[in-house]
Amino acid sequence: FRSYELPCFYGGDKVYMKTAGALKNAFGWSGTDNITSLNINGPLNEEDLIFIRNLSTVNHLTLKEASLPENKLSDNAFAGMNILTFSSPSNIMSVGSKLFSGCSKISSITWNSSIAIPSEAISDIANPNMLLYVKMQSYAPSSVKNVVVNGNAQSITLSDADGNNNFYCPTSFTAQKISYIHNYSMESGIGVCKGWETIALPFDVQSIVHPVNGIAAPFLKNDETAKLFWLNSLDGVSFTPASRIVANTPYIICMPNNANYADSYLLAGDITFSAENAMVSASDKINKGYKGEYVFVPAFTSVSKSNSIYPINRNQEYNGYNPGSTFVSDLRDVRPFEAYITTTSASAKRCFDITDVSTDISTIPLKESEMKMYSENGIVYIVSNKKMKIHIYDMTGRLVKIIDAV
């Protein structure tokens, strides 16, 4: 028998290279159309790098066990790729500039080398939520704020932003401090469903704070010291109240924001969700909600709109539905830290209606007005010193009647 050593081999989860320049041959039988993760072990050359750059379906590129000529990453080495995550070769000794030029989705870099990554190497990445994993703090450029060193991060700040603000955690870690800020501006409903948004965060939330009205908490938590808001999860039957935000779990959320509420209970504006000594979970370890043929999914990277993706109608009315009252297929892209409904059913309706979800106001004081109300012999009297419309609600917060005071 004669033995023959293959120049390259693709085993389904990893490519084993014996001869540089042979990478494209590894996919001669399988093709590359469905490859989303590429992990390479062995020597590569410029021809291989050109082949890698043209793999448009690859989201996760791992080169930890790969080697390059002269242990060098050249300028624009991975330019234009659709990668979310990148793991560098371990033996890199020289680094060029703008390694990820045009990589509009990138969200994390694992730097396996024992040298610092120069700031010019990643100067073209504008993602404020990008994670940089390094062996030592000194290996990270000062311009990067979300740095993970050997499984620990001093501070992680997450935010909404235009353009690429994807978040993807390839490996879980502990953050001494972590926070996410979101602005709430929609009017919440009294007696009608409106003002709901979605939220999904990569950590168990310990503190929720409004800059003016202080500590906030979900109604179900029954925290008498906090200003309350509505938080619901999908439990297989319906959206039901939740007492806290758990990592990688989708929720609908509504902050009190109505002219009839007392000002000290309004939670419109920036809300900070935070935790200390928190485990930041890997982004592929997610929790989902279910109801029949529909699935409620957290999103940490942007999800393009399609017929099977149902985002909530945040900030926009849809076919008579108030803003924040229904999930609509093919409505818009889903942003990071949101959640969406999805289904594979061809007969699914265009909308996933949540108008039966209540925003009970019984524990939110209403704003004082220039009127008096009293009852005698079963009759309610309303006295006002100015013209106004008076909304009458039952104990569940549902609108019963509108009266014109003249």
PDB file of N, CA, C and O in Angstrom, residues 271-344:
ATOM      1  N   ILE A 271     -33.387  55.246  29.545  1.00  0.00           N
ATOM      2  CA  ILE A 271     -33.407  54.297  30.651  1.00  0.00           C
ATOM      3  C   ILE A 271     -32.116  53.491  30.606  1.00  0.00           C
ATOM      4  O   ILE A 271     -31.722  52.995  29.556  1.00  0.00           O
ATOM      5  N   THR A 272     -31.448  53.372  31.761  1.00  0.00           N
ATOM      6  CA  THR A 272     -30.196  52.609  31.842  1.00  0.00           C
ATOM      7  C   THR A 272     -30.453  51.278  32.535  1.00  0.00           C
ATOM      8  O   THR A 272     -30.914  51.232  33.676  1.00  0.00           O
ATOM      9  N   PHE A 273     -30.149  50.197  31.830  1.00  0.00           N
ATOM     10  CA  PHE A 273     -30.215  48.844  32.372  1.00  0.00           C
ATOM     11  C   PHE A 273     -28.780  48.412  32.686  1.00  0.00           C
ATOM     12  O   PHE A 273     -27.901  48.506  31.821  1.00  0.00           O
ATOM     13  N   SER A 274     -28.515  47.942  33.898  1.00  0.00           N
ATOM     14  CA  SER A 274     -27.133  47.653  34.256  1.00  0.00           C
ATOM     15  C   SER A 274     -27.023  46.491  35.234  1.00  0.00           C
ATOM     16  O   SER A 274     -28.022  46.017  35.790  1.00  0.00           O
ATOM     17  N   ALA A 275     -25.779  46.060  35.432  1.00  0.00           N
ATOM     18  CA  ALA A 275     -25.480  44.996  36.397  1.00  0.00           C
ATOM     19  C   ALA A 275     -24.011  45.071  36.744  1.00  0.00           C
ATOM     20  O   ALA A 275     -23.200  45.673  36.026  1.00  0.00           O
ATOM     21  N   GLU A 276     -23.650  44.456  37.863  1.00  0.00           N
ATOM     22  CA  GLU A 276     -22.257  44.350  38.289  1.00  0.00           C
ATOM     23  C   GLU A 276     -21.900  42.882  38.499  1.00  0.00           C
ATOM     24  O   GLU A 276     -22.753  42.068  38.858  1.00  0.00           O
ATOM     25  N   ASN A 277     -20.618  42.577  38.244  1.00  0.00           N
ATOM     26  CA  ASN A 277     -20.137  41.190  38.340  1.00  0.00           C
ATOM     27  C   ASN A 277     -21.101  40.241  37.637  1.00  0.00           C
ATOM     28  O   ASN A 277     -21.546  39.224  38.177  1.00  0.00           O
ATOM     29  N   ALA A 278     -21.403  40.597  36.405  1.00  0.00           N
ATOM     30  CA  ALA A 278     -22.421  39.884  35.634  1.00  0.00           C
ATOM     31  C   ALA A 278     -21.796  38.951  34.614  1.00  0.00           C
ATOM     32  O   ALA A 278     -20.801  39.303  33.960  1.00  0.00           O
ATOM     33  N   MET A 279     -22.389  37.785  34.458  1.00  0.00           N
ATOM     34  CA  MET A 279     -21.999  36.879  33.397  1.00  0.00           C
ATOM     35  C   MET A 279     -22.643  37.345  32.095  1.00  0.00           C
ATOM     36  O   MET A 279     -23.864  37.509  32.026  1.00  0.00           O
ATOM     37  N   VAL A 280     -21.834  37.578  31.085  1.00  0.00           N
ATOM     38  CA  VAL A 280     -22.332  37.942  29.763  1.00  0.00           C
ATOM     39  C   VAL A 280     -22.368  36.666  28.935  1.00  0.00           C
ATOM     40  O   VAL A 280     -21.334  36.053  28.670  1.00  0.00           O
ATOM     41  N   SER A 281     -23.549  36.263  28.578  1.00  0.00           N
ATOM     42  CA  SER A 281     -23.740  34.956  27.967  1.00  0.00           C
ATOM     43  C   SER A 281     -23.342  34.951  26.495  1.00  0.00           C
ATOM     44  O   SER A 281     -23.469  35.958  25.794  1.00  0.00           O
ATOM     45  N   ALA A 282     -22.875  33.796  26.013  1.00  0.00           N
ATOM     46  CA  ALA A 282     -22.572  33.630  24.598  1.00  0.00           C
ATOM     47  C   ALA A 282     -23.848  33.829  23.789  1.00  0.00           C
ATOM     48  O   ALA A 282     -24.930  33.387  24.169  1.00  0.00           O
ATOM     49  N   SER A 283     -23.722  34.495  22.655  1.00  0.00           N
ATOM     50  CA  SER A 283     -24.899  34.898  21.894  1.00  0.00           C
ATOM     51  C   SER A 283     -25.636  33.744  21.236  1.00  0.00           C
ATOM     52  O   SER A 283     -26.777  33.908  20.801  1.00  0.00           O
ATOM     53  N   ASP A 284     -25.009  32.585  21.137  1.00  0.00           N
ATOM     54  CA  ASP A 284     -25.718  31.433  20.546  1.00  0.00           C
ATOM     55  C   ASP A 284     -26.500  30.647  21.588  1.00  0.00           C
ATOM     56  O   ASP A 284     -27.179  29.674  21.259  1.00  0.00           O
ATOM     57  N   LYS A 285     -26.441  31.064  22.850  1.00  0.00           N
ATOM     58  CA  LYS A 285     -27.201  30.411  23.930  1.00  0.00           C
ATOM     59  C   LYS A 285     -28.404  31.286  24.267  1.00  0.00           C
ATOM     60  O   LYS A 285     -28.351  32.116  25.169  1.00  0.00           O
ATOM     61  N   ILE A 286     -29.481  31.123  23.526  1.00  0.00           N
ATOM     62  CA  ILE A 286     -30.623  32.020  23.683  1.00  0.00           C
ATOM     63  C   ILE A 286     -31.848  31.270  24.182  1.00  0.00           C
ATOM     64  O   ILE A 286     -31.972  30.057  24.037  1.00  0.00           O
ATOM     65  N   ASN A 287     -32.746  32.044  24.792  1.00  0.00           N
ATOM     66  CA  ASN A 287     -34.052  31.535  25.206  1.00  0.00           C
ATOM     67  C   ASN A 287     -35.106  32.088  24.255  1.00  0.00           C
ATOM     68  O   ASN A 287     -35.022  33.239  23.830  1.00  0.00           O
ATOM     69  N   LYS A 288     -36.090  31.271  23.931  1.00  0.00           N
ATOM     70  CA  LYS A 288     -37.145  31.686  23.022  1.00  0.00           C
ATOM     71  C   LYS A 288     -38.509  31.553  23.696  1.00  0.00           C
ATOM     72  O   LYS A 288     -38.667  30.787  24.637  1.00  0.00           O
ATOM     73  N   GLY A 289     -39.470  32.310  23.197  1.00  0.00           N
ATOM     74  CA  GLY A 289     -40.852  32.170  23.626  1.00  0.00           C
ATOM     75  C   GLY A 289     -41.674  31.545  22.508  1.00  0.00           C
ATOM     76  O   GLY A 289     -41.325  31.666  21.332  1.00  0.00           O
ATOM     77  N   TYR A 290     -42.755  30.881  22.873  1.00  0.00           N
ATOM     78  CA  TYR A 290     -43.536  30.162  21.868  1.00  0.00           C
ATOM     79  C   TYR A 290     -45.028  30.402  22.059  1.00  0.00           C
ATOM     80  O   TYR A 290     -45.519  30.573  23.173  1.00  0.00           O
ATOM     81  N   LYS A 291     -45.759  30.419  20.943  1.00  0.00           N
ATOM     82  CA  LYS A 291     -47.207  30.380  20.958  1.00  0.00           C
ATOM     83  C   LYS A 291     -47.661  29.773  19.640  1.00  0.00           C
ATOM     84  O   LYS A 291     -47.593  30.409  18.581  1.00  0.00           O
ATOM     85  N   GLY A 292     -48.106  28.511  19.701  1.00  0.00           N
ATOM     86  CA  GLY A 292     -48.521  27.829  18.491  1.00  0.00           C
ATOM     87  C   GLY A 292     -47.405  27.759  17.475  1.00  0.00           C
ATOM     88  O   GLY A 292     -46.299  27.306  17.764  1.00  0.00           O
ATOM     89  N   GLU A 293     -47.675  28.267  16.278  1.00  0.00           N
ATOM     90  CA  GLU A 293     -46.700  28.224  15.189  1.00  0.00           C
ATOM     91  C   GLU A 293     -45.711  29.386  15.224  1.00  0.00           C
ATOM     92  O   GLU A 293     -44.815  29.474  14.375  1.00  0.00           O
ATOM     93  N   TYR A 294     -45.850  30.257  16.223  1.00  0.00           N
ATOM     94  CA  TYR A 294     -45.008  31.449  16.297  1.00  0.00           C
ATOM     95  C   TYR A 294     -43.918  31.289  17.359  1.00  0.00           C
ATOM     96  O   TYR A 294     -44.137  30.680  18.407  1.00  0.00           O
ATOM     97  N   VAL A 295     -42.736  31.871  17.074  1.00  0.00           N
ATOM     98  CA  VAL A 295     -41.594  31.822  17.984  1.00  0.00           C
ATOM     99  C   VAL A 295     -41.116  33.245  18.246  1.00  0.00           C
ATOM    100  O   VAL A 295     -40.997  34.050  17.312  1.00  0.00           O
ATOM    101  N   PHE A 296     -40.849  33.556  19.506  1.00  0.00           N
ATOM    102  CA  PHE A 296     -40.371  34.877  19.930  1.00  0.00           C
ATOM    103  C   PHE A 296     -38.868  34.769  20.159  1.00  0.00           C
ATOM    104  O   PHE A 296     -38.408  33.990  21.000  1.00  0.00           O
ATOM    105  N   VAL A 297     -38.083  35.550  19.404  1.00  0.00           N
ATOM    106  CA  VAL A 297     -36.629  35.357  19.330  1.00  0.00           C
ATOM    107  C   VAL A 297     -35.891  36.639  19.697  1.00  0.00           C
ATOM    108  O   VAL A 297     -36.225  37.723  19.186  1.00  0.00           O
ATOM    109  N   PRO A 298     -34.856  36.566  20.555  1.00  0.00           N
ATOM    110  CA  PRO A 298     -34.033  37.750  20.830  1.00  0.00           C
ATOM    111  C   PRO A 298     -33.093  38.041  19.666  1.00  0.00           C
ATOM    112  O   PRO A 298     -32.657  37.120  18.963  1.00  0.00           O
ATOM    113  N   ALA A 299     -32.787  39.314  19.450  1.00  0.00           N
ATOM    114  CA  ALA A 299     -31.879  39.712  18.372  1.00  0.00           C
ATOM    115  C   ALA A 299     -30.729  40.523  18.951  1.00  0.00           C
ATOM    116  O   ALA A 299     -30.955  41.517  19.639  1.00  0.00           O
ATOM    117  N   PHE A 300     -29.500  40.101  18.657  1.00  0.00           N
ATOM    118  CA  PHE A 300     -28.318  40.861  19.067  1.00  0.00           C
ATOM    119  C   PHE A 300     -27.556  41.412  17.871  1.00  0.00           C
ATOM    120  O   PHE A 300     -26.682  42.257  18.020  1.00  0.00           O
ATOM    121  N   THR A 301     -27.907  40.919  16.686  1.00  0.00           N
ATOM    122  CA  THR A 301     -27.386  41.484  15.449  1.00  0.00           C
ATOM    123  C   THR A 301     -28.577  41.851  14.572  1.00  0.00           C
ATOM    124  O   THR A 301     -29.682  41.335  14.749  1.00  0.00           O
ATOM    125  N   SER A 302     -28.361  42.755  13.647  1.00  0.00           N
ATOM    126  CA  SER A 302     -29.436  43.216  12.777  1.00  0.00           C
ATOM    127  C   SER A 302     -30.009  42.056  11.961  1.00  0.00           C
ATOM    128  O   SER A 302     -29.268  41.229  11.428  1.00  0.00           O
ATOM    129  N   VAL A 303     -31.343  41.994  11.883  1.00  0.00           N
ATOM    130  CA  VAL A 303     -32.034  40.959  11.113  1.00  0.00           C
ATOM    131  C   VAL A 303     -32.810  41.649   9.999  1.00  0.00           C
ATOM    132  O   VAL A 303     -33.656  42.506  10.254  1.00  0.00           O
ATOM    133  N   SER A 304     -32.518  41.289   8.764  1.00  0.00           N
ATOM    134  CA  SER A 304     -33.161  41.932   7.617  1.00  0.00           C
ATOM    135  C   SER A 304     -34.641  41.578   7.544  1.00  0.00           C
ATOM    136  O   SER A 304     -35.047  40.469   7.882  1.00  0.00           O
ATOM    137  N   LYS A 305     -35.445  42.517   7.090  1.00  0.00           N
ATOM    138  CA  LYS A 305     -36.880  42.281   7.006  1.00  0.00           C
ATOM    139  C   LYS A 305     -37.192  41.213   5.965  1.00  0.00           C
ATOM    140  O   LYS A 305     -36.516  41.101   4.940  1.00  0.00           O
ATOM    141  N   SER A 306     -38.211  40.427   6.251  1.00  0.00           N
ATOM    142  CA  SER A 306     -38.660  39.390   5.332  1.00  0.00           C
ATOM    143  C   SER A 306     -40.052  38.949   5.743  1.00  0.00           C
ATOM    144  O   SER A 306     -40.556  39.346   6.805  1.00  0.00           O
ATOM    145  N   ASN A 307     -40.675  38.123   4.928  1.00  0.00           N
ATOM    146  CA  ASN A 307     -42.028  37.659   5.227  1.00  0.00           C
ATOM    147  C   ASN A 307     -42.094  36.812   6.484  1.00  0.00           C
ATOM    148  O   ASN A 307     -43.154  36.712   7.112  1.00  0.00           O
ATOM    149  N   SER A 308     -40.995  36.211   6.884  1.00  0.00           N
ATOM    150  CA  SER A 308     -40.992  35.336   8.064  1.00  0.00           C
ATOM    151  C   SER A 308     -40.534  36.051   9.332  1.00  0.00           C
ATOM    152  O   SER A 308     -40.500  35.454  10.404  1.00  0.00           O
ATOM    153  N   ILE A 309     -40.160  37.334   9.213  1.00  0.00           N
ATOM    154  CA  ILE A 309     -39.688  38.118  10.351  1.00  0.00           C
ATOM    155  C   ILE A 309     -40.738  39.168  10.708  1.00  0.00           C
ATOM    156  O   ILE A 309     -41.103  40.003   9.896  1.00  0.00           O
ATOM    157  N   TYR A 310     -41.200  39.122  11.986  1.00  0.00           N
ATOM    158  CA  TYR A 310     -42.247  40.021  12.462  1.00  0.00           C
ATOM    159  C   TYR A 310     -41.682  40.952  13.545  1.00  0.00           C
ATOM    160  O   TYR A 310     -41.629  40.588  14.710  1.00  0.00           O
ATOM    161  N   PRO A 311     -41.246  42.158  13.212  1.00  0.00           N
ATOM    162  CA  PRO A 311     -40.888  43.133  14.250  1.00  0.00           C
ATOM    163  C   PRO A 311     -42.142  43.819  14.766  1.00  0.00           C
ATOM    164  O   PRO A 311     -43.181  43.835  14.097  1.00  0.00           O
ATOM    165  N   ILE A 312     -42.071  44.401  15.958  1.00  0.00           N
ATOM    166  CA  ILE A 312     -43.208  45.155  16.485  1.00  0.00           C
ATOM    167  C   ILE A 312     -43.282  46.503  15.771  1.00  0.00           C
ATOM    168  O   ILE A 312     -42.262  47.026  15.309  1.00  0.00           O
ATOM    169  N   ASN A 313     -44.490  47.060  15.656  1.00  0.00           N
ATOM    170  CA  ASN A 313     -44.654  48.330  14.933  1.00  0.00           C
ATOM    171  C   ASN A 313     -44.292  49.521  15.834  1.00  0.00           C
ATOM    172  O   ASN A 313     -45.103  50.384  16.133  1.00  0.00           O
ATOM    173  N   ARG A 314     -43.049  49.544  16.219  1.00  0.00           N
ATOM    174  CA  ARG A 314     -42.525  50.614  17.069  1.00  0.00           C
ATOM    175  C   ARG A 314     -42.546  51.941  16.314  1.00  0.00           C
ATOM    176  O   ARG A 314     -42.085  52.049  15.179  1.00  0.00           O
ATOM    177  N   ASN A 315     -43.100  52.972  16.956  1.00  0.00           N
ATOM    178  CA  ASN A 315     -43.113  54.344  16.418  1.00  0.00           C
ATOM    179  C   ASN A 315     -43.884  54.494  15.111  1.00  0.00           C
ATOM    180  O   ASN A 315     -43.712  55.504  14.411  1.00  0.00           O
ATOM    181  N   GLN A 316     -44.730  53.535  14.769  1.00  0.00           N
ATOM    182  CA  GLN A 316     -45.516  53.697  13.551  1.00  0.00           C
ATOM    183  C   GLN A 316     -46.843  52.957  13.650  1.00  0.00           C
ATOM    184  O   GLN A 316     -46.911  51.832  14.128  1.00  0.00           O
ATOM    185  N   GLU A 317     -47.907  53.635  13.203  1.00  0.00           N
ATOM    186  CA  GLU A 317     -49.211  53.001  13.127  1.00  0.00           C
ATOM    187  C   GLU A 317     -49.222  52.051  11.944  1.00  0.00           C
ATOM    188  O   GLU A 317     -48.538  52.275  10.939  1.00  0.00           O
ATOM    189  N   TYR A 318     -49.978  50.965  12.057  1.00  0.00           N
ATOM    190  CA  TYR A 318     -50.064  50.037  10.937  1.00  0.00           C
ATOM    191  C   TYR A 318     -51.499  49.539  10.789  1.00  0.00           C
ATOM    192  O   TYR A 318     -52.025  48.864  11.687  1.00  0.00           O
ATOM    193  N   ASN A 319     -52.139  49.896   9.685  1.00  0.00           N
ATOM    194  CA  ASN A 319     -53.487  49.420   9.358  1.00  0.00           C
ATOM    195  C   ASN A 319     -54.460  49.533  10.536  1.00  0.00           C
ATOM    196  O   ASN A 319     -55.195  48.590  10.843  1.00  0.00           O
ATOM    197  N   GLY A 320     -54.431  50.669  11.216  1.00  0.00           N
ATOM    198  CA  GLY A 320     -55.329  50.890  12.337  1.00  0.00           C
ATOM    199  C   GLY A 320     -54.789  50.454  13.679  1.00  0.00           C
ATOM    200  O   GLY A 320     -55.401  50.750  14.719  1.00  0.00           O
ATOM    201  N   TYR A 321     -53.672  49.747  13.700  1.00  0.00           N
ATOM    202  CA  TYR A 321     -53.039  49.359  14.960  1.00  0.00           C
ATOM    203  C   TYR A 321     -52.225  50.539  15.498  1.00  0.00           C
ATOM    204  O   TYR A 321     -51.441  51.151  14.767  1.00  0.00           O
ATOM    205  N   ASN A 322     -52.411  50.840  16.775  1.00  0.00           N
ATOM    206  CA  ASN A 322     -51.612  51.882  17.403  1.00  0.00           C
ATOM    207  C   ASN A 322     -50.129  51.528  17.361  1.00  0.00           C
ATOM    208  O   ASN A 322     -49.769  50.343  17.351  1.00  0.00           O
ATOM    209  N   PRO A 323     -49.236  52.519  17.365  1.00  0.00           N
ATOM    210  CA  PRO A 323     -47.802  52.214  17.464  1.00  0.00           C
ATOM    211  C   PRO A 323     -47.515  51.363  18.707  1.00  0.00           C
ATOM    212  O   PRO A 323     -47.955  51.683  19.808  1.00  0.00           O
ATOM    213  N   GLY A 324     -46.788  50.276  18.509  1.00  0.00           N
ATOM    214  CA  GLY A 324     -46.451  49.395  19.624  1.00  0.00           C
ATOM    215  C   GLY A 324     -47.602  48.529  20.069  1.00  0.00           C
ATOM    216  O   GLY A 324     -47.815  48.355  21.272  1.00  0.00           O
ATOM    217  N   SER A 325     -48.355  47.938  19.116  1.00  0.00           N
ATOM    218  CA  SER A 325     -49.477  47.083  19.501  1.00  0.00           C
ATOM    219  C   SER A 325     -49.593  45.809  18.680  1.00  0.00           C
ATOM    220  O   SER A 325     -50.480  44.999  18.923  1.00  0.00           O
ATOM    221  N   THR A 326     -48.705  45.614  17.707  1.00  0.00           N
ATOM    222  CA  THR A 326     -48.763  44.390  16.910  1.00  0.00           C
ATOM    223  C   THR A 326     -47.409  44.124  16.264  1.00  0.00           C
ATOM    224  O   THR A 326     -46.624  45.043  16.016  1.00  0.00           O
ATOM    225  N   PHE A 327     -47.131  42.853  16.020  1.00  0.00           N
ATOM    226  CA  PHE A 327     -45.949  42.438  15.268  1.00  0.00           C
ATOM    227  C   PHE A 327     -46.374  42.248  13.815  1.00  0.00           C
ATOM    228  O   PHE A 327     -47.395  41.601  13.545  1.00  0.00           O
ATOM    229  N   VAL A 328     -45.584  42.782  12.864  1.00  0.00           N
ATOM    230  CA  VAL A 328     -45.972  42.776  11.456  1.00  0.00           C
ATOM    231  C   VAL A 328     -44.849  42.181  10.610  1.00  0.00           C
ATOM    232  O   VAL A 328     -43.694  42.613  10.716  1.00  0.00           O
ATOM    233  N   SER A 329     -45.178  41.223   9.761  1.00  0.00           N
ATOM    234  CA  SER A 329     -44.156  40.605   8.920  1.00  0.00           C
ATOM    235  C   SER A 329     -43.686  41.577   7.842  1.00  0.00           C
ATOM    236  O   SER A 329     -44.465  42.395   7.335  1.00  0.00           O
ATOM    237  N   ASP A 330     -42.409  41.489   7.514  1.00  0.00           N
ATOM    238  CA  ASP A 330     -41.809  42.266   6.428  1.00  0.00           C
ATOM    239  C   ASP A 330     -41.978  43.775   6.626  1.00  0.00           C
ATOM    240  O   ASP A 330     -42.046  44.534   5.658  1.00  0.00           O
ATOM    241  N   LEU A 331     -42.044  44.220   7.886  1.00  0.00           N
ATOM    242  CA  LEU A 331     -42.276  45.638   8.173  1.00  0.00           C
ATOM    243  C   LEU A 331     -40.997  46.456   8.114  1.00  0.00           C
ATOM    244  O   LEU A 331     -40.961  47.541   7.530  1.00  0.00           O
ATOM    245  N   ARG A 332     -39.927  45.961   8.727  1.00  0.00           N
ATOM    246  CA  ARG A 332     -38.665  46.696   8.818  1.00  0.00           C
ATOM    247  C   ARG A 332     -37.577  45.737   9.283  1.00  0.00           C
ATOM    248  O   ARG A 332     -37.853  44.591   9.662  1.00  0.00           O
ATOM    249  N   ASP A 333     -36.336  46.195   9.263  1.00  0.00           N
ATOM    250  CA  ASP A 333     -35.244  45.420   9.850  1.00  0.00           C
ATOM    251  C   ASP A 333     -35.379  45.416  11.371  1.00  0.00           C
ATOM    252  O   ASP A 333     -35.909  46.364  11.959  1.00  0.00           O
ATOM    253  N   VAL A 334     -34.891  44.363  11.994  1.00  0.00           N
ATOM    254  CA  VAL A 334     -34.857  44.279  13.454  1.00  0.00           C
ATOM    255  C   VAL A 334     -33.483  44.733  13.919  1.00  0.00           C
ATOM    256  O   VAL A 334     -32.455  44.293  13.389  1.00  0.00           O
ATOM    257  N   ARG A 335     -33.452  45.612  14.908  1.00  0.00           N
ATOM    258  CA  ARG A 335     -32.195  46.158  15.410  1.00  0.00           C
ATOM    259  C   ARG A 335     -31.663  45.319  16.569  1.00  0.00           C
ATOM    260  O   ARG A 335     -32.419  44.608  17.244  1.00  0.00           O
ATOM    261  N   PRO A 336     -30.344  45.388  16.830  1.00  0.00           N
ATOM    262  CA  PRO A 336     -29.794  44.706  18.004  1.00  0.00           C
ATOM    263  C   PRO A 336     -30.477  45.145  19.296  1.00  0.00           C
ATOM    264  O   PRO A 336     -30.865  46.309  19.435  1.00  0.00           O
ATOM    265  N   PHE A 337     -30.641  44.200  20.213  1.00  0.00           N
ATOM    266  CA  PHE A 337     -31.281  44.375  21.532  1.00  0.00           C
ATOM    267  C   PHE A 337     -32.804  44.483  21.425  1.00  0.00           C
ATOM    268  O   PHE A 337     -33.469  44.822  22.388  1.00  0.00           O
ATOM    269  N   GLU A 338     -33.346  44.175  20.245  1.00  0.00           N
ATOM    270  CA  GLU A 338     -34.778  44.007  20.084  1.00  0.00           C
ATOM    271  C   GLU A 338     -35.092  42.504  20.089  1.00  0.00           C
ATOM    272  O   GLU A 338     -34.218  41.661  20.284  1.00  0.00           O
ATOM    273  N   ALA A 339     -36.357  42.170  19.860  1.00  0.00           N
ATOM    274  CA  ALA A 339     -36.785  40.793  19.663  1.00  0.00           C
ATOM    275  C   ALA A 339     -37.854  40.795  18.587  1.00  0.00           C
ATOM    276  O   ALA A 339     -38.443  41.839  18.284  1.00  0.00           O
ATOM    277  N   TYR A 340     -38.113  39.643  18.007  1.00  0.00           N
ATOM    278  CA  TYR A 340     -39.075  39.566  16.917  1.00  0.00           C
ATOM    279  C   TYR A 340     -39.803  38.227  16.946  1.00  0.00           C
ATOM    280  O   TYR A 340     -39.356  37.264  17.571  1.00  0.00           O
ATOM    281  N   ILE A 341     -40.946  38.197  16.284  1.00  0.00           N
ATOM    282  CA  ILE A 341     -41.701  36.967  16.098  1.00  0.00           C
ATOM    283  C   ILE A 341     -41.313  36.369  14.748  1.00  0.00           C
ATOM    284  O   ILE A 341     -41.102  37.101  13.774  1.00  0.00           O
ATOM    285  N   THR A 342     -41.213  35.047  14.678  1.00  0.00           N
ATOM    286  CA  THR A 342     -40.965  34.398  13.395  1.00  0.00           C
ATOM    287  C   THR A 342     -41.826  33.154  13.288  1.00  0.00           C
ATOM    288  O   THR A 342     -42.322  32.633  14.294  1.00  0.00           O
ATOM    289  N   THR A 343     -42.017  32.689  12.075  1.00  0.00           N
ATOM    290  CA  THR A 343     -42.795  31.478  11.830  1.00  0.00           C
ATOM    291  C   THR A 343     -42.397  30.894  10.485  1.00  0.00           C
ATOM    292  O   THR A 343     -41.957  31.628   9.587  1.00  0.00           O
ATOM    293  N   THR A 344     -42.544  29.598  10.351  1.00  0.00           N
ATOM    294  CA  THR A 344     -42.286  28.935   9.070  1.00  0.00           C
ATOM    295  C   THR A 344     -43.596  28.544   8.390  1.00  0.00           C
ATOM    296  O   THR A 344     -43.583  27.938   7.328  1.00  0.00           O
TER     297      THR A 344
END
